[in-house]
Amino acid sequence: MAENSQSRAARKKQQKQSTQSGKKSVFKRIFTTLLIIGLVGALLGGGLFVYYVQGAPNLDEAKLSDPYSTKMYDVNGDLFAELGTQKRTKITYEDVPQVLENAVLATEDVRFFDHFGIDLQRIGGAIYANITEGFGAQGASTITQQVVKRSFLSPKKSIERKVQEQWLALKLEQKYSKEQIFSMYLNKIYYGNNAYGVASAAKLYFNKDLNELTLPEAALLAGLPQRPSAYDPYKNPDLAQERKNVVLDLMVQHEKISEAEAKEAKAVKVQSMLSEKTETNIPYDAFIEQVLKEIQGKVDDVNVYEDGLKVYTTLDPKAQQKAEQLLDEQGGISFPDKDLQTAAAVVDTKTGAIRAIAGGRNTEGINATFNYAIDGGSQPGSTFKPILDYGPAIEYLKWSTHHQLVDEEYYYETEPDRQVRTPYTSGYKGQVSMRYALEKSLNVPAVKTLNEVGFDKAQSFAEGLGIEFTQKAFYETNAIGGGEEVTPLELAEAYSSFGNEGVHNESYSVKRIEFQDGSEPIEFETKSNVAMNDSTAYMVSDMLKDVVTSGTGTAANIPGLPVAGKTGTTNDDTNSWFAGYTTNYTIAVWTGYGSEEKTVPDTKIPQRYFNQLMSHISQGVETADFKKPSSVVESKVEAGTSPAKLPSEYTPSNLIRYELFVKGTEPTNRSQAYDQLNPVEGLQANYDQGKQSITLSWKYKQDEKRPATFTVKGATRGQSPQTITEGIKETKIQIPNVQPGEAYSFEVFAVSERNGANTSSPKTVQIEVPKKEDENVDDLLDGEEENEEKNQNENDQNENNNGNNNGNGNNQGNNGNNQDNNDAGNDNNNQDNDSNQEQEEEEEDNTDNQPDSEDQSSGDTNEEENEEENDSEENNN
């Protein structure tokens, strides 16, 4: 306490001496001031200088002492946050310890107590540095000028502002003492984390009063105002440590401390000095962080916390409140544990205006915790498929939504000389349409599509949507979102282009900034570009609607609301995504454990979050469906055709699809796969009395594109037709063992060799077999006894053969008593049995070999098996 009292007394003595010295040198100051004014006037021209000075504001004492906060307004023009009124404690010069004064002066203005508001030596040094090292290498503002700038002037860099700043600094020095100005500076300066003034900063970071500060603590505080966010000791302790050491070096350079003292202070780690961080209680902190990022990135020399701005933003409080509420434990989403993070961004689909940002769960205020919505990023998984694969395929290759791809085992490149097999989940689907591949999020078709598009075109397409790539090297794994990392805001911005007819708008949160000195406001302009044809945008949106209604994203479906969207997960489900949009809003949601490679227990969380948030913000808002542009044609197609073909009148209804085509590429050829074949011609039936058989013959002109086989059916009088044979290629067949005196009818029709459902209309012929001529009864009786035993054995054998005959009607002659008929029947039935058994085995083989298909069952008859069938039929005949 004694040392502190002596220190204060010494400073009071110094203050008095400084005041006396100031009175003695008043004439010197006036002379120097006039000299500077003359020099500046000579450079700028007397009239312009006078004009600038006359426009300077008055020295308002209230603005020098009162907080001058920055106000933020939402999209409705309502005030929602005020920065600059929190954590402010005023001090006087007597409250400042010498160690802190030395640290501030060494860092900001070492000749502060010697100059008159403007440091000519420093100006000269700054001019030399800017010439030798480039413009902006060094500034020349004194502490007095900084007080003036923060209190009265806009932060915009201009000659006018600089002239006014210097003029007002001279006036301030004439009106107030050095000690008063120094305390003004320490009370106004912003130290990060909503701490204004050095006393508030000491309490926030160290939980100490000013008179308790150590050298390393004072050095840290002196270094923070240059870049409060960058040097935030809680978020960036390493950068804060470097800055603290720079201040210590400056103190040594200006002989404020010794080398030994600096070395000892440098050894103290920033983390060891800090107290536990407290909450800031500023609403919508995640959104405000985006506002600060935009302002700092687009406007030079602006400090939102100090410059008393009016910032008009795009914030929709209805969306922001719901986005934050859903992150709470009782907000409507069931989270498996407190460590699982979720973040989201909401943008206006038509303009790119950011309506809400949810930065993560369990946040602690502005810049206090990591903002997952706008910082860092994660691999996007399958949400990249419309961006890198299918969007570019439509844009550059004019693919239709029907375009056929094959889902099969496939090895893709993840990095040089390393390949992995595509993830296999529920089995490969074979030939599928592009629409189905995207709906079910199949990986193999996506990788194949990227290869066909080409990496350069795919990357160019994605960059047009605002996606930035950190490397040019591109691997197939990018096709399924295994490459670049994105944030929810970046993904929402990209997806909004699909819902905005192909026009990409850079996302933005700030519309206008107004300055407290009344100078011209800054209007923020967002960049726009035509990222794709409207046909591409509409066709992608139409496919993504299927993802939500019947694909992998059904948990995001909102009845009555036209929504398009896509799911995404990464390896082992360490990240889960959903990006979706209507014509009004676009939302991207991410869930994961941040830097931890842990599996997300519930990958549906992003879909449910999207569902509730989109439902809420769409209430009472008219939401139009996506409008089909004139550049797109919707056409019927027959499923599985490649290239796409129109269905015929014979195409089964369950195989007719409605697909989208870029105008001029729609199908014009009609499929003949299910067309009715031409009927056979010249069908004749001739009876051979000697062989007791009927020979059927016909003519048919084969079409090489649609080869046909034939099916023959027959029936006796009053019976239903039964298949005699099928799948034959010959145009002639013999029907043995016909019954004398019986009337027969036969029908023959052509059947597509490739598609059994495609047939011709049948051709029919009738024939009546004449009755057997009367024979001598005695001759019949003489032979009856001799043949009785033989006929009985042969009939028993025929009955066994008849049981294997497939109902062809070939056994009619087996029941007769004539020996010749029995012989012929036995021979033919034995051949039939062998033939039928072979045919049944071949049919089973064909059935087993039929390929699976998404849309239809189809399979080509094996040529070798057909030949075996034909040989069998010929033997049978």
mmCIF file of N, CA and C in Angstrom, residues 63-126:
data_model
loop_
_atom_site.group_PDB
_atom_site.id
_atom_site.type_symbol
_atom_site.label_atom_id
_atom_site.label_comp_id
_atom_site.label_asym_id
_atom_site.label_seq_id
_atom_site.Cartn_x
_atom_site.Cartn_y
_atom_site.Cartn_z
ATOM 1 N N LYS A 63 -19.845 12.987 -25.278
ATOM 2 C CA LYS A 63 -19.359 11.875 -26.090
ATOM 3 C C LYS A 63 -17.966 11.427 -25.662
ATOM 4 N N LEU A 64 -17.249 12.307 -25.008
ATOM 5 C CA LEU A 64 -15.927 11.938 -24.529
ATOM 6 C C LEU A 64 -15.995 11.044 -23.295
ATOM 7 N N SER A 65 -17.073 11.165 -22.553
ATOM 8 C CA SER A 65 -17.151 10.430 -21.288
ATOM 9 C C SER A 65 -18.191 9.319 -21.300
ATOM 10 N N ASP A 66 -19.268 9.464 -22.062
ATOM 11 C CA ASP A 66 -20.332 8.470 -22.046
ATOM 12 C C ASP A 66 -20.054 7.339 -23.044
ATOM 13 N N PRO A 67 -20.531 6.138 -22.742
ATOM 14 C CA PRO A 67 -20.401 5.039 -23.704
ATOM 15 C C PRO A 67 -21.133 5.381 -24.996
ATOM 16 N N TYR A 68 -20.515 5.028 -26.096
ATOM 17 C CA TYR A 68 -21.150 5.291 -27.386
ATOM 18 C C TYR A 68 -21.341 3.950 -28.080
ATOM 19 N N SER A 69 -22.485 3.336 -27.870
ATOM 20 C CA SER A 69 -22.706 1.950 -28.261
ATOM 21 C C SER A 69 -23.074 1.817 -29.736
ATOM 22 N N THR A 70 -22.867 0.607 -30.247
ATOM 23 C CA THR A 70 -23.314 0.246 -31.598
ATOM 24 C C THR A 70 -24.646 -0.477 -31.489
ATOM 25 N N LYS A 71 -25.616 -0.033 -32.271
ATOM 26 C CA LYS A 71 -26.965 -0.598 -32.235
ATOM 27 C C LYS A 71 -27.191 -1.464 -33.470
ATOM 28 N N MET A 72 -27.836 -2.619 -33.254
ATOM 29 C CA MET A 72 -28.127 -3.545 -34.346
ATOM 30 C C MET A 72 -29.626 -3.709 -34.501
ATOM 31 N N TYR A 73 -30.066 -3.679 -35.759
ATOM 32 C CA TYR A 73 -31.490 -3.742 -36.074
ATOM 33 C C TYR A 73 -31.774 -4.967 -36.944
ATOM 34 N N ASP A 74 -32.950 -5.558 -36.723
ATOM 35 C CA ASP A 74 -33.308 -6.754 -37.480
ATOM 36 C C ASP A 74 -33.951 -6.386 -38.809
ATOM 37 N N VAL A 75 -34.449 -7.403 -39.531
ATOM 38 C CA VAL A 75 -34.998 -7.179 -40.868
ATOM 39 C C VAL A 75 -36.238 -6.296 -40.833
ATOM 40 N N ASN A 76 -36.893 -6.222 -39.665
ATOM 41 C CA ASN A 76 -38.083 -5.374 -39.516
ATOM 42 C C ASN A 76 -37.741 -3.958 -39.073
ATOM 43 N N GLY A 77 -36.462 -3.661 -38.873
ATOM 44 C CA GLY A 77 -36.044 -2.346 -38.416
ATOM 45 C C GLY A 77 -36.098 -2.180 -36.914
ATOM 46 N N ASP A 78 -36.285 -3.279 -36.172
ATOM 47 C CA ASP A 78 -36.363 -3.214 -34.718
ATOM 48 C C ASP A 78 -34.994 -3.474 -34.099
ATOM 49 N N LEU A 79 -34.682 -2.727 -33.027
ATOM 50 C CA LEU A 79 -33.424 -2.905 -32.323
ATOM 51 C C LEU A 79 -33.429 -4.241 -31.590
ATOM 52 N N PHE A 80 -32.377 -5.054 -31.796
ATOM 53 C CA PHE A 80 -32.321 -6.341 -31.106
ATOM 54 C C PHE A 80 -31.057 -6.516 -30.261
ATOM 55 N N ALA A 81 -30.044 -5.663 -30.445
ATOM 56 C CA ALA A 81 -28.833 -5.779 -29.637
ATOM 57 C C ALA A 81 -28.108 -4.441 -29.618
ATOM 58 N N GLU A 82 -27.397 -4.204 -28.529
ATOM 59 C CA GLU A 82 -26.624 -2.980 -28.387
ATOM 60 C C GLU A 82 -25.264 -3.351 -27.810
ATOM 61 N N LEU A 83 -24.240 -3.091 -28.577
ATOM 62 C CA LEU A 83 -22.887 -3.434 -28.159
ATOM 63 C C LEU A 83 -22.180 -2.175 -27.664
ATOM 64 N N GLY A 84 -21.633 -2.235 -26.472
ATOM 65 C CA GLY A 84 -20.882 -1.098 -25.962
ATOM 66 C C GLY A 84 -21.402 -0.584 -24.651
ATOM 67 N N THR A 85 -22.467 -1.163 -24.136
ATOM 68 C CA THR A 85 -23.013 -0.729 -22.848
ATOM 69 C C THR A 85 -22.721 -1.734 -21.751
ATOM 70 N N GLN A 86 -22.162 -2.869 -22.118
ATOM 71 C CA GLN A 86 -21.903 -3.916 -21.133
ATOM 72 C C GLN A 86 -20.486 -3.788 -20.579
ATOM 73 N N LYS A 87 -20.329 -4.158 -19.320
ATOM 74 C CA LYS A 87 -19.012 -4.292 -18.687
ATOM 75 C C LYS A 87 -18.134 -3.041 -18.890
ATOM 76 N N ARG A 88 -18.602 -1.924 -18.399
ATOM 77 C CA ARG A 88 -17.823 -0.689 -18.504
ATOM 78 C C ARG A 88 -17.674 -0.075 -17.102
ATOM 79 N N THR A 89 -16.451 0.144 -16.693
ATOM 80 C CA THR A 89 -16.163 0.769 -15.403
ATOM 81 C C THR A 89 -15.209 1.937 -15.638
ATOM 82 N N LYS A 90 -15.642 3.149 -15.258
ATOM 83 C CA LYS A 90 -14.820 4.325 -15.503
ATOM 84 C C LYS A 90 -13.748 4.478 -14.425
ATOM 85 N N ILE A 91 -12.613 5.012 -14.878
ATOM 86 C CA ILE A 91 -11.498 5.273 -13.958
ATOM 87 C C ILE A 91 -11.004 6.695 -14.177
ATOM 88 N N THR A 92 -10.170 7.154 -13.252
ATOM 89 C CA THR A 92 -9.443 8.407 -13.428
ATOM 90 C C THR A 92 -7.962 8.082 -13.563
ATOM 91 N N TYR A 93 -7.204 9.093 -13.876
ATOM 92 C CA TYR A 93 -5.764 8.872 -14.058
ATOM 93 C C TYR A 93 -5.106 8.360 -12.784
ATOM 94 N N GLU A 94 -5.639 8.750 -11.655
ATOM 95 C CA GLU A 94 -5.079 8.312 -10.375
ATOM 96 C C GLU A 94 -5.220 6.814 -10.162
ATOM 97 N N ASP A 95 -6.159 6.172 -10.889
ATOM 98 C CA ASP A 95 -6.385 4.736 -10.708
ATOM 99 C C ASP A 95 -5.438 3.877 -11.538
ATOM 100 N N VAL A 96 -4.661 4.495 -12.414
ATOM 101 C CA VAL A 96 -3.828 3.737 -13.345
ATOM 102 C C VAL A 96 -2.478 3.444 -12.716
ATOM 103 N N PRO A 97 -2.106 2.166 -12.540
ATOM 104 C CA PRO A 97 -0.775 1.842 -11.996
ATOM 105 C C PRO A 97 0.320 2.152 -13.018
ATOM 106 N N GLN A 98 1.520 2.374 -12.507
ATOM 107 C CA GLN A 98 2.616 2.762 -13.394
ATOM 108 C C GLN A 98 2.945 1.664 -14.407
ATOM 109 N N VAL A 99 2.833 0.412 -13.979
ATOM 110 C CA VAL A 99 3.168 -0.682 -14.885
ATOM 111 C C VAL A 99 2.233 -0.709 -16.084
ATOM 112 N N LEU A 100 0.974 -0.393 -15.858
ATOM 113 C CA LEU A 100 0.020 -0.367 -16.969
ATOM 114 C C LEU A 100 0.273 0.833 -17.858
ATOM 115 N N GLU A 101 0.536 2.015 -17.239
ATOM 116 C CA GLU A 101 0.830 3.211 -18.032
ATOM 117 C C GLU A 101 2.035 2.983 -18.924
ATOM 118 N N ASN A 102 3.080 2.393 -18.370
ATOM 119 C CA ASN A 102 4.276 2.136 -19.166
ATOM 120 C C ASN A 102 3.989 1.192 -20.329
ATOM 121 N N ALA A 103 3.187 0.158 -20.073
ATOM 122 C CA ALA A 103 2.860 -0.811 -21.127
ATOM 123 C C ALA A 103 2.047 -0.166 -22.246
ATOM 124 N N VAL A 104 1.073 0.685 -21.886
ATOM 125 C CA VAL A 104 0.227 1.344 -22.890
ATOM 126 C C VAL A 104 1.024 2.350 -23.702
ATOM 127 N N LEU A 105 1.833 3.162 -23.022
ATOM 128 C CA LEU A 105 2.611 4.173 -23.737
ATOM 129 C C LEU A 105 3.621 3.524 -24.675
ATOM 130 N N ALA A 106 4.296 2.482 -24.222
ATOM 131 C CA ALA A 106 5.278 1.808 -25.069
ATOM 132 C C ALA A 106 4.629 1.188 -26.298
ATOM 133 N N THR A 107 3.391 0.784 -26.154
ATOM 134 C CA THR A 107 2.707 0.103 -27.248
ATOM 135 C C THR A 107 2.016 1.082 -28.194
ATOM 136 N N GLU A 108 1.389 2.109 -27.659
ATOM 137 C CA GLU A 108 0.529 2.966 -28.467
ATOM 138 C C GLU A 108 1.139 4.331 -28.809
ATOM 139 N N ASP A 109 1.804 4.976 -27.826
ATOM 140 C CA ASP A 109 2.212 6.374 -28.068
ATOM 141 C C ASP A 109 3.260 6.763 -27.021
ATOM 142 N N VAL A 110 4.507 6.382 -27.270
ATOM 143 C CA VAL A 110 5.545 6.551 -26.262
ATOM 144 C C VAL A 110 5.856 8.025 -25.986
ATOM 145 N N ARG A 111 5.590 8.949 -26.918
ATOM 146 C CA ARG A 111 5.854 10.381 -26.718
ATOM 147 C C ARG A 111 4.566 11.134 -26.375
ATOM 148 N N PHE A 112 3.585 10.440 -25.828
ATOM 149 C CA PHE A 112 2.288 11.058 -25.556
ATOM 150 C C PHE A 112 2.405 12.308 -24.684
ATOM 151 N N PHE A 113 3.221 12.251 -23.632
ATOM 152 C CA PHE A 113 3.324 13.384 -22.719
ATOM 153 C C PHE A 113 4.231 14.497 -23.265
ATOM 154 N N ASP A 114 4.786 14.285 -24.461
ATOM 155 C CA ASP A 114 5.681 15.284 -25.042
ATOM 156 C C ASP A 114 5.071 16.012 -26.232
ATOM 157 N N HIS A 115 4.173 15.359 -27.001
ATOM 158 C CA HIS A 115 3.628 16.028 -28.197
ATOM 159 C C HIS A 115 2.362 16.807 -27.843
ATOM 160 N N PHE A 116 1.833 17.515 -28.809
ATOM 161 C CA PHE A 116 0.680 18.395 -28.595
ATOM 162 C C PHE A 116 -0.584 17.838 -29.267
ATOM 163 N N GLY A 117 -0.660 16.519 -29.388
ATOM 164 C CA GLY A 117 -1.820 15.880 -30.021
ATOM 165 C C GLY A 117 -1.458 15.214 -31.320
ATOM 166 N N ILE A 118 -0.427 15.739 -32.001
ATOM 167 C CA ILE A 118 0.068 15.171 -33.244
ATOM 168 C C ILE A 118 1.563 14.934 -33.071
ATOM 169 N N ASP A 119 2.028 13.756 -33.416
ATOM 170 C CA ASP A 119 3.436 13.396 -33.264
ATOM 171 C C ASP A 119 4.102 13.507 -34.627
ATOM 172 N N LEU A 120 4.816 14.621 -34.839
ATOM 173 C CA LEU A 120 5.452 14.844 -36.141
ATOM 174 C C LEU A 120 6.487 13.781 -36.447
ATOM 175 N N GLN A 121 7.218 13.350 -35.440
ATOM 176 C CA GLN A 121 8.233 12.317 -35.644
ATOM 177 C C GLN A 121 7.570 11.009 -36.073
ATOM 178 N N ARG A 122 6.450 10.731 -35.434
ATOM 179 C CA ARG A 122 5.751 9.499 -35.787
ATOM 180 C C ARG A 122 5.159 9.582 -37.186
ATOM 181 N N ILE A 123 4.679 10.756 -37.560
ATOM 182 C CA ILE A 123 4.135 10.933 -38.909
ATOM 183 C C ILE A 123 5.220 10.684 -39.950
ATOM 184 N N GLY A 124 6.408 11.239 -39.680
ATOM 185 C CA GLY A 124 7.512 11.017 -40.606
ATOM 186 C C GLY A 124 7.874 9.556 -40.724
ATOM 187 N N GLY A 125 7.905 8.879 -39.584
ATOM 188 C CA GLY A 125 8.219 7.452 -39.606
ATOM 189 C C GLY A 125 7.172 6.638 -40.338
ATOM 190 N N ALA A 126 5.908 7.026 -40.174
ATOM 191 C CA ALA A 126 4.836 6.308 -40.854
ATOM 192 C C ALA A 126 4.899 6.522 -42.353
#
